[in-house]
Coordinates of C-alpha atoms and ligand atoms in Angstrom, one line a residue:
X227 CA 80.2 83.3 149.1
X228 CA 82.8 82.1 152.2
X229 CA 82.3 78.9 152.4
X230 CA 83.8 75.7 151.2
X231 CA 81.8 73.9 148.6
X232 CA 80.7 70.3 149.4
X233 CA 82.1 68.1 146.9
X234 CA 84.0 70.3 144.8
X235 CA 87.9 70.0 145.7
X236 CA 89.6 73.1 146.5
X237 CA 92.7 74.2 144.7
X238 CA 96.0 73.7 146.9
X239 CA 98.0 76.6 147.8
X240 CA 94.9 79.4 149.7
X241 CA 96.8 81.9 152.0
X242 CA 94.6 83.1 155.2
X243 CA 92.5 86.6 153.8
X244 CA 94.1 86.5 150.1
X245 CA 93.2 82.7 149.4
X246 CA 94.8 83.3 145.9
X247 CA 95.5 86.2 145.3
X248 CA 98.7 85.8 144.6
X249 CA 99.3 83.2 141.6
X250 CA 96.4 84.8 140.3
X251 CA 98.2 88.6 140.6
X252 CA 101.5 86.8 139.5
X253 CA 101.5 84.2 137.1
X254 CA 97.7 83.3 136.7
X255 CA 98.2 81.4 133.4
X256 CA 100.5 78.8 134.7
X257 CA 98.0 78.6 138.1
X258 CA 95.1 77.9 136.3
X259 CA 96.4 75.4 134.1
X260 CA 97.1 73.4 137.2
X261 CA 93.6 73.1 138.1
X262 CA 92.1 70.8 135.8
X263 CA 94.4 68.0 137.8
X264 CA 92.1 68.2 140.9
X265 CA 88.8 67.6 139.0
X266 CA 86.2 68.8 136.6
X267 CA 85.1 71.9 139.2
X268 CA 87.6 73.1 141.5
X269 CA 87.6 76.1 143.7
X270 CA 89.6 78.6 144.1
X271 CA 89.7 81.7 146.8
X272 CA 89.8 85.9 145.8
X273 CA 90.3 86.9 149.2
X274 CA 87.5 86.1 150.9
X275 CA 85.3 85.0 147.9
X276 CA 85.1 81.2 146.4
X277 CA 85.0 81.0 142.8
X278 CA 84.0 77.3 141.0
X279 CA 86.2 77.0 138.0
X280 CA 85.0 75.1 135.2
X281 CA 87.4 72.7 133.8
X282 CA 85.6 70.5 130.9
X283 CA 84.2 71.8 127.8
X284 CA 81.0 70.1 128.1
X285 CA 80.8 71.6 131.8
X286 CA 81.3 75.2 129.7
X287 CA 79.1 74.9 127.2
X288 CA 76.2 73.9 129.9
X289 CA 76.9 77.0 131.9
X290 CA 77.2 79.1 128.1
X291 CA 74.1 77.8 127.3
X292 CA 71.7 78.1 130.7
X293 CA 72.2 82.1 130.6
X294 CA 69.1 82.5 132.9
X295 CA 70.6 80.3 135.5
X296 CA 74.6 81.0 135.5
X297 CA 73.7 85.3 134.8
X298 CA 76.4 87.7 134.3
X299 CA 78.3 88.4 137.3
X300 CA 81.4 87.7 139.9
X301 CA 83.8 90.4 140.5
X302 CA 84.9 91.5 136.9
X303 CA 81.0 91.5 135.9
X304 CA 80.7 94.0 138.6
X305 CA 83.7 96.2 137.8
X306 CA 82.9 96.2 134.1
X307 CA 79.4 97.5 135.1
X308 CA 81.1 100.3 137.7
X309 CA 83.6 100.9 134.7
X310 CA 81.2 101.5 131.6
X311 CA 77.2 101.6 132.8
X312 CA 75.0 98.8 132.7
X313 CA 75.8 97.5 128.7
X314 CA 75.1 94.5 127.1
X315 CA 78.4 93.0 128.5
X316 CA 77.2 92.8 131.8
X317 CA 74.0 93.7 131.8
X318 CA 72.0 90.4 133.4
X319 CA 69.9 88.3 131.7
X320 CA 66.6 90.2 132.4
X321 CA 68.2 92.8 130.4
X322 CA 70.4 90.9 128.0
X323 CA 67.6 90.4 125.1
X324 CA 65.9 93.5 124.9
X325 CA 69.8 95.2 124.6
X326 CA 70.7 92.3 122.3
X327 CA 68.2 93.0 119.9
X328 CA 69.3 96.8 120.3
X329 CA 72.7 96.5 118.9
X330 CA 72.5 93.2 116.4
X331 CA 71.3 95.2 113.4
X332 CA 75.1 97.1 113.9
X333 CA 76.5 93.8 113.3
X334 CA 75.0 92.7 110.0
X335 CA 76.3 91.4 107.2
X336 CA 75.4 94.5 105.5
X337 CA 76.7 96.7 107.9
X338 CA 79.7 94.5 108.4
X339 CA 80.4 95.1 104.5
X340 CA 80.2 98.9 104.7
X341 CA 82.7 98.7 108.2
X342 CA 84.8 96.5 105.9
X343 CA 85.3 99.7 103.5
X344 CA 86.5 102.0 106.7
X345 CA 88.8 98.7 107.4
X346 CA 90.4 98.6 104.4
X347 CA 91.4 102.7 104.0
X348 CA 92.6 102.1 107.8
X349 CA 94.9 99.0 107.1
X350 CA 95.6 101.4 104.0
X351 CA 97.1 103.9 106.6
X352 CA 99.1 101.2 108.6
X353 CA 100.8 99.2 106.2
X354 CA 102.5 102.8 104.2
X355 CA 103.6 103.8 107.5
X356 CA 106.8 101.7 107.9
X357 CA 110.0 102.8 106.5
X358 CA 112.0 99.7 105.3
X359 CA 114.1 98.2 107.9
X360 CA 112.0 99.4 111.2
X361 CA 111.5 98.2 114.3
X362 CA 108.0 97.9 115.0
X363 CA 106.8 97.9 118.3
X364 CA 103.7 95.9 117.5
X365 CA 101.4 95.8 120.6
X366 CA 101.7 99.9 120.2
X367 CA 100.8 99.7 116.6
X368 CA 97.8 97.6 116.9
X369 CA 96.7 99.0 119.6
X370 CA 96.4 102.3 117.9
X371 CA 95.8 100.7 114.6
X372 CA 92.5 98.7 116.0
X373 CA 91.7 101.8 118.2
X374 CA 91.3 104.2 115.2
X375 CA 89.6 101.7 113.2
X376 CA 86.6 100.5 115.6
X377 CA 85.8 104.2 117.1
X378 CA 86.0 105.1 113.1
X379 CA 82.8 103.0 112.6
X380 CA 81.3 103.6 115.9
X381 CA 81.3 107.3 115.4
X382 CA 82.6 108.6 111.7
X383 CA 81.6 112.8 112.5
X384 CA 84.7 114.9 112.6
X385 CA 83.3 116.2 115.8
X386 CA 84.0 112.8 117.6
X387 CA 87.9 113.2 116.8
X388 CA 88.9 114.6 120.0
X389 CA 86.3 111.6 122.1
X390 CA 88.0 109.0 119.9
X391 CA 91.6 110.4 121.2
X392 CA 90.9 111.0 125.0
X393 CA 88.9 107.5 124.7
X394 CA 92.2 105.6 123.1
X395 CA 94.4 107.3 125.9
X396 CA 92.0 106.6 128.6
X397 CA 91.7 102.7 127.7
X398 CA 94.7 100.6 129.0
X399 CA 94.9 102.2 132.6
X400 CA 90.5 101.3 132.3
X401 CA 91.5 97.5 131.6
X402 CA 94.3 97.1 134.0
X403 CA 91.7 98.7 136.9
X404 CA 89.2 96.5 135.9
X405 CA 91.5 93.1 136.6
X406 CA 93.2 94.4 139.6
X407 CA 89.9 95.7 141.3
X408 CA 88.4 92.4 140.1
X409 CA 90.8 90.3 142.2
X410 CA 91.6 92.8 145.0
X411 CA 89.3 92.4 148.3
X412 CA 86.9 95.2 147.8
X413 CA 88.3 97.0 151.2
X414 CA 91.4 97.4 149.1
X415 CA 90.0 97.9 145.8
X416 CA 88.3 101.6 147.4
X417 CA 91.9 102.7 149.0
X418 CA 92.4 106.0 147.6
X419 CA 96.3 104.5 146.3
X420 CA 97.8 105.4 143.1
X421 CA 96.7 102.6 140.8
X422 CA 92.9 102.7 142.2
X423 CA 92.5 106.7 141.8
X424 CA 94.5 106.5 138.0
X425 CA 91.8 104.3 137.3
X426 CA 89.4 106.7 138.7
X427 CA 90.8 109.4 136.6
X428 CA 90.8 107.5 133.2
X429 CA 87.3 106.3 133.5
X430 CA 86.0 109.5 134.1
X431 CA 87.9 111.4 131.6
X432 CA 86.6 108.9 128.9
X433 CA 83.0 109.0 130.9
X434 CA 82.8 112.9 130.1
X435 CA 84.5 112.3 126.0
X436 CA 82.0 109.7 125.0
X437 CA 78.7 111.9 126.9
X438 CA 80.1 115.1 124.9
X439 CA 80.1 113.3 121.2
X440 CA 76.8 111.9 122.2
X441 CA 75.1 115.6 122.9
X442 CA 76.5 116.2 119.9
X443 CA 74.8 113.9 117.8
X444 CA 72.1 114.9 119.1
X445 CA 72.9 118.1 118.8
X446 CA 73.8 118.0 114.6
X447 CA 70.5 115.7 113.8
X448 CA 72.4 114.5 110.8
X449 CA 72.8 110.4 110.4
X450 CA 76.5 109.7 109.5
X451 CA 76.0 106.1 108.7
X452 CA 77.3 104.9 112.0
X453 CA 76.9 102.5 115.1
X454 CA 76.0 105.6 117.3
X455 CA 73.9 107.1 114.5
X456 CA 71.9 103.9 114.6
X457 CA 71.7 103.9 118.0
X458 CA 70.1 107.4 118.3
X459 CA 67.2 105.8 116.2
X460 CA 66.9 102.9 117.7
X461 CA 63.2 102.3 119.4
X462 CA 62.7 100.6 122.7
X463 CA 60.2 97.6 122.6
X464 CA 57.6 100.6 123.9
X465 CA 58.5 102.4 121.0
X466 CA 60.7 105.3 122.4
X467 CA 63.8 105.4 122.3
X468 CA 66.8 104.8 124.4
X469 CA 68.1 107.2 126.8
X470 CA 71.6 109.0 126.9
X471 CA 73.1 106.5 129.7
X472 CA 71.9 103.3 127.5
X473 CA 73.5 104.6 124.3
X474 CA 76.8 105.5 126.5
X475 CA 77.1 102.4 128.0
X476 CA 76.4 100.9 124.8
X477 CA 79.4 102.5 123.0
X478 CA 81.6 102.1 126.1
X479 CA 81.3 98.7 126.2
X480 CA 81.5 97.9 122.4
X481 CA 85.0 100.2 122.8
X482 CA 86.3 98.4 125.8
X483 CA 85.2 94.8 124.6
X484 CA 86.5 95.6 120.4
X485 CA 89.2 97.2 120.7
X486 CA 91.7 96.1 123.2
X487 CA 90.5 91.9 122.1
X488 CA 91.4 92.8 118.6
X489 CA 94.5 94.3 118.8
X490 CA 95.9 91.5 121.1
X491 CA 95.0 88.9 118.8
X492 CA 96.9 90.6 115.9
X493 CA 100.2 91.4 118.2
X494 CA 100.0 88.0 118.6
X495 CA 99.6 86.3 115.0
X496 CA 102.2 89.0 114.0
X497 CA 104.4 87.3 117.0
X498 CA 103.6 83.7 116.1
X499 CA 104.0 84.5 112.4
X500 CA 107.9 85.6 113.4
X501 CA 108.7 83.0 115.6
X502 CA 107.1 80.0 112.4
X503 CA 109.0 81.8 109.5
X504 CA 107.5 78.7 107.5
X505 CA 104.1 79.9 108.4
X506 CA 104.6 83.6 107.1
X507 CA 106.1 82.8 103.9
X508 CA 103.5 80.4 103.2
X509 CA 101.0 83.5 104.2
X510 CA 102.4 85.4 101.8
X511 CA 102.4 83.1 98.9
X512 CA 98.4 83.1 99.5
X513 CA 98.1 86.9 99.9
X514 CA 100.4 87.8 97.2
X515 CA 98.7 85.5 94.4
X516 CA 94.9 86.9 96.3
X517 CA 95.6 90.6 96.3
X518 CA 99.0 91.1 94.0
X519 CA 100.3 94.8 95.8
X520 CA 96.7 95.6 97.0
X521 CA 94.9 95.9 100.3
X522 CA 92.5 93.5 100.7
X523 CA 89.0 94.3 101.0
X524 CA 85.7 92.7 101.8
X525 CA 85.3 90.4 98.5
X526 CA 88.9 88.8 99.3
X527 CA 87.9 87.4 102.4
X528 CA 86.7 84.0 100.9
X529 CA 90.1 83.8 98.9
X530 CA 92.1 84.3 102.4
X531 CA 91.7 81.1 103.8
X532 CA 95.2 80.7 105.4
X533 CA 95.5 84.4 107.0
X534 CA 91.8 83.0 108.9
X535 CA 93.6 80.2 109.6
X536 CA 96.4 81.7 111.4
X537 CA 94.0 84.3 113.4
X538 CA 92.2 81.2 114.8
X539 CA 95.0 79.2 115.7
X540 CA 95.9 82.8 117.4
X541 CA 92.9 83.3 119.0
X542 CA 93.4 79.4 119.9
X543 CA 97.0 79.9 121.9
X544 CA 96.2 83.5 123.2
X545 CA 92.8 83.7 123.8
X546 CA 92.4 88.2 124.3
X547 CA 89.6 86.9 126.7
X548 CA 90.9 84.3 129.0
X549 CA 88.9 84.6 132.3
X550 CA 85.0 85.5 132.0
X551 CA 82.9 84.8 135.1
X552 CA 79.0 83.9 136.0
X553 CA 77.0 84.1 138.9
X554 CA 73.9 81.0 139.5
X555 CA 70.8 83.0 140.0
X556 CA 69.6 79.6 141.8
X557 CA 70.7 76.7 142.9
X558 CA 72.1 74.5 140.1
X559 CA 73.4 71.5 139.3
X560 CA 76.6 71.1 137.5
X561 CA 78.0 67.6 136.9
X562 CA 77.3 66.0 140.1
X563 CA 77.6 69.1 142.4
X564 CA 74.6 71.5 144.1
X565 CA 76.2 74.8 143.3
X566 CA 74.3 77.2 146.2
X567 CA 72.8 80.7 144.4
X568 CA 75.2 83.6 144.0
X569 CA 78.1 81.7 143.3
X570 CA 80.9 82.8 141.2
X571 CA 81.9 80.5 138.3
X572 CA 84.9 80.9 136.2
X573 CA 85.5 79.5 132.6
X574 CA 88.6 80.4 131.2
X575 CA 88.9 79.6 127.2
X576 CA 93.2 79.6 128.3
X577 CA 92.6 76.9 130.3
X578 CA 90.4 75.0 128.0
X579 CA 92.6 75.3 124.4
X580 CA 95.7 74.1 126.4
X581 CA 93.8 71.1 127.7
X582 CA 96.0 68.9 125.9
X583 CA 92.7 66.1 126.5
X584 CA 91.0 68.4 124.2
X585 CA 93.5 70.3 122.0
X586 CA 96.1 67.6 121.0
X587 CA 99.6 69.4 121.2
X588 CA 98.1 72.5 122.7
X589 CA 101.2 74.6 122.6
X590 CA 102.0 74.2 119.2
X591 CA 101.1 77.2 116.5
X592 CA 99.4 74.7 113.5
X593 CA 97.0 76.8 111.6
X594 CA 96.4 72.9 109.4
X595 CA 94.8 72.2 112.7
X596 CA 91.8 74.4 111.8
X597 CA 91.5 72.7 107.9
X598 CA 88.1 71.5 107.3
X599 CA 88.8 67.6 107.4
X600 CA 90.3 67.5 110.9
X601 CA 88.1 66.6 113.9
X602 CA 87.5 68.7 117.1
X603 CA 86.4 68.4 120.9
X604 CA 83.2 69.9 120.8
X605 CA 83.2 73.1 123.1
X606 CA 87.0 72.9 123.3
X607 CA 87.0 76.4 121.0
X608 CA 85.6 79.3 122.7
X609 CA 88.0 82.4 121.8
X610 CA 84.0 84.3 121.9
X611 CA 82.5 82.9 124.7
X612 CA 79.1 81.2 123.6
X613 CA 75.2 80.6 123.9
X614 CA 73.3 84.2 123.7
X615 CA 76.1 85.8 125.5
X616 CA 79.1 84.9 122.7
X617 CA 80.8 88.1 121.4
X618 CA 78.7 89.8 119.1
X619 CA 81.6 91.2 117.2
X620 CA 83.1 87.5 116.7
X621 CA 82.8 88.5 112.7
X622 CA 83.9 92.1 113.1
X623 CA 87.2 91.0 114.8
X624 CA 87.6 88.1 112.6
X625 CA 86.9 90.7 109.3
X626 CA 89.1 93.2 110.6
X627 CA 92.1 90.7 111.8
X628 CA 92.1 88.4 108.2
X629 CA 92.0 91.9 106.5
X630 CA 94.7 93.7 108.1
X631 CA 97.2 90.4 108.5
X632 CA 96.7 89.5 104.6
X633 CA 97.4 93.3 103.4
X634 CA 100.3 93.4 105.5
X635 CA 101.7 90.0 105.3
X636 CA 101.7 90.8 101.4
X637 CA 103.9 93.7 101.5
X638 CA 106.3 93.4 104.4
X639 CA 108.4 90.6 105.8
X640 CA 108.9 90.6 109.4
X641 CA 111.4 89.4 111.5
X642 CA 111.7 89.2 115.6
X643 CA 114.0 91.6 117.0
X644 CA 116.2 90.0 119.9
X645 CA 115.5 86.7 121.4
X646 CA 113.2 87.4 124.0
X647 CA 109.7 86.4 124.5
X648 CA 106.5 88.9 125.1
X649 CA 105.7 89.8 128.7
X650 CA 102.5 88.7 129.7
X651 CA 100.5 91.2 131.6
X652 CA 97.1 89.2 132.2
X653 CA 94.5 92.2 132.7
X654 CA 90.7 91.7 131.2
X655 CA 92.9 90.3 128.1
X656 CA 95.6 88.4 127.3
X657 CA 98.4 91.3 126.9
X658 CA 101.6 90.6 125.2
X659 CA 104.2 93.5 125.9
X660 CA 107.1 93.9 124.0
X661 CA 106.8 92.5 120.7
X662 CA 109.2 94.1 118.7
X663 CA 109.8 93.4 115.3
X664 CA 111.9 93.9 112.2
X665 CA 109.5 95.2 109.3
X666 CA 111.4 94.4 105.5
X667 CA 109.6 96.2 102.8
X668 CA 108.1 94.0 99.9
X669 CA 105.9 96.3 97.7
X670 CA 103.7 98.9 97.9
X671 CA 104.7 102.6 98.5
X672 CA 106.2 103.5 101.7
X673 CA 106.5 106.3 104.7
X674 CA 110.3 106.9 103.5
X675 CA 108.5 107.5 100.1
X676 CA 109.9 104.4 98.5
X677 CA 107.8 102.4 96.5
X678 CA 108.8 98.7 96.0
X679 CA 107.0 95.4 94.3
Ligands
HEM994 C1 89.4 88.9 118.6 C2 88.6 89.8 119.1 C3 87.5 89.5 120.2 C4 87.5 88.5 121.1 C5 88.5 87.4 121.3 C6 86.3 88.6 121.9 C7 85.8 87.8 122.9 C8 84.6 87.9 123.5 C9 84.1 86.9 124.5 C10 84.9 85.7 125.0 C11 82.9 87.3 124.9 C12 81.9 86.6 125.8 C13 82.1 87.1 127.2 C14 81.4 86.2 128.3 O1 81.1 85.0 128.0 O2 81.3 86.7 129.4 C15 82.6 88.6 124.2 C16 81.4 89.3 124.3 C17 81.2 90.5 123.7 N1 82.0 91.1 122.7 FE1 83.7 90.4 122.0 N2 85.6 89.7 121.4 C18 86.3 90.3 120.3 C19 86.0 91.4 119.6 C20 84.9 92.2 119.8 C21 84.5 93.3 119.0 C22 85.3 93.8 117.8 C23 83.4 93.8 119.5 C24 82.6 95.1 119.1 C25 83.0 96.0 118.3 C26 83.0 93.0 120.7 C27 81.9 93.2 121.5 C28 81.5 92.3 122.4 C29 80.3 92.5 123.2 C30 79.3 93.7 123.1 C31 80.1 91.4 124.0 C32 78.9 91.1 124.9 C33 77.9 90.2 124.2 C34 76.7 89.8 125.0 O3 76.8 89.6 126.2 O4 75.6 89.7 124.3 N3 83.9 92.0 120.8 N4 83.7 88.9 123.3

């Protein structure tokens, strides 16, 4: 797609050959915040490539909702499928049920309970590391911390130990390749450079880790109880079952889209919760009276109102997921504009939760705002996407998050270290760097070997 796009007003600012490339490289939050000012659809330029951003919430949820005609694709579809096989992440839509109804039964309630178990020994882990006084580098720590726990119930054999470590290593240099190829031309995007043949290297080298624990399952013909265990047994709707690269890009993708989403969205509740001190001690009230010096577990969750709360105002002001694209298979009409076939949408939920037409004081962190009298924009929430393609782990992550913030709320106070804010680093999520804080012991028995509470 070259062209211009009749009736749909182009975004000011295109360079000749990298259209705009740069705000987007640069500061692409503050540039895409601009763009609801000229209109309901504006497009924008990726070198050569236009892209239709969509700037309404109704707008979104019509594209959401029509997955046959606005498919999976644009340029980070594409490099997610190079990046991890053809999973259900970007897998189109003539594939998207069949690998849909593959995975779900990994995401029920029962299984969700038994992940909640693996959860709550991990959080166990975390909050008894700290020594009293700490600075906590928190983006690290999650990172880790999520990383551990969501390969733990992907794959729980001690054989996978080594795939889970190569796998966590390889991760961050994946994501950052998979943004900057996005937006690079693709003549530049197959330079052999440093940055392109690092990302080269790290896909690969988690490629080979993940194959290995797979012939290994198969190998052992013991069930551990686990996502790839289910997997193995899964039948096709022919009744065989599904083939080594199915299953790989299966647990690629549920690695690549878990992981990374999860542990941004606690850095950043941990930040917010620093920065609204009123917030955190109110937190704590809740978790103290729910769980007393205990990590919470599975039954809690309907007691911690607050801590889900604060993750969704979270996910609300940091969205881990704040630019997913679409391609229209055909033609299609989108408010009053003919959108040609094989155009690139955007929707961004960023741009959409600091809409301040749709999220009343968007930049404010007001966990009340999510109390079940007060009124929303429809559509003006999307932290997990929607229609048949929203986030099948949207109560995974939630679980996980509300968990781990409650348990370690409860027995450690923290406090920002130094007044500067996180550095952004917009790759496939939202990435703040640089959140340090000060981590006070409350209770509980600590990695100095204190035990306070
Ligand atoms: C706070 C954490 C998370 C956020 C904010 C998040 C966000 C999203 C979003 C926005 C989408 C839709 C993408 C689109 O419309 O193109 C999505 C899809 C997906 N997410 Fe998540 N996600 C999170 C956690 C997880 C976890 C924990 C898993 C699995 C362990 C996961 C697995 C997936 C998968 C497989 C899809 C593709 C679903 C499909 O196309 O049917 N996500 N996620």
């Amino acid at each position: 797609m070259a062209t211009d796009l009749e009736g749909i007003t182009q975004a000011p600012g295109a360079l000749p050959i990298v259209g705009h490339l740069f705000p987007l490289l640069r500061d692409p939050l503050r540039f895409l915040n601009t763009l609801p000012a000229h209109g309901d659809l504006v497009q924008i330029r990726l070198g050569p490539q236009t892209a239709v951003v969509v700037c309404r919430p109704e707008l979104v949820q019509e594209v959401l909702l029509h997955d046959r005609m606005y498919d999976k694709g644009g340029p980070i579809i594409e490099r997610i499928g190079n990046a991890l096989g053809n999973g259900l992440a970007s897998c189109p839509h003539s594939a998207h049920r069949r690998q849909r109804r593959s995975l779900q039964p990994a995401f029920s309630r029962t299984c969700l309970r038994e992940y909640a178990a693996i959860m709550s020994q991990q959080i166990d882990t975390l909050a008894i590391s700290w020594s009293d006084g700490q600075t906590v580098d928190v983006a690290a720590q999650m990172y880790d911390f999520a990383s551990d726990t969501i390969a733990r119930t992907l794959f729980t054999a001690e054989a996978a130990g080594p795939a889970v470590d190569t796998v966590k290593e390889c991760l961050p240099e994946i994501f950052r390749g998979i943004y900057q190829q996005a937006v690079l031309p693709p003549s530049l995007s197959r330079l052999p450079i440093p940055p392109n043949l690092r990302y080269e290297r790290a896909r690969n080298r988690a490629w080979a880790a993940v194959s290995k624990t797979i012939s290994l399952y198969r190998q052992d013909d013991e069930t551990h109880g686990d996502v790839l265990s289910m997997l193995l047994k899964t039948q096709d709707d022919a009744g065989g079952s599904l083939g080594d690269a199915e299953i790989h890009a299966q647990i690629m993708t549920l690695l690549v889209a878990g992981i990374e989403s999860t542990a941004v969205a606690l850095t950043w509740a941990l930040h917010l919760l620093c920065q609204n001190s009123d917030v955190q001690e109110r937190l704590r009230t809740e978790t103290v009276k729910v769980l007393g010096t205990r990590t919470a577990t599975w039954d809690d969750l309907p007691q911690l109102d607050l801590a889900r709360r604060v993750i969704t105002e979270t996910l609300r002001l940091y969205p881990p997921g704040w630019i997913l694209t679409r391609t229209t298979s055909t033609e299609a009409r989108l408010a009053d504009a003919v959108i040609p076939p094989e155009t690139t949408l955007i929707y961004s939920p960023y741009l959409i939760h600091h809409d301040e037409r749709f999220n009343p004081r968007p930049d404010c962190f007001d966990p009340d705002r999510w109390l079940p009298e007060q009124q929303h924009v429809r559509g003006a929430f999307i932290p997990f996407g929607g229609g048949a393609r929203k986030c099948i782990g949207e109560s995974y992550a939630m679980t996980l998050a509300t968990l781990a913030l409650s348990t370690i709320v409860s027995q450690w106070r923290f406090s920002r270290v130094g007044h500067q804010l996180p550095h952004i680093e917009p790759r496939m999520t939202l990435t703040p760097h640089g959140v340090q804080v000060r981590a006070e012991c409350l209770q509980g028995t600590h990695a100095d070997g204190t035990v306070t509470g």
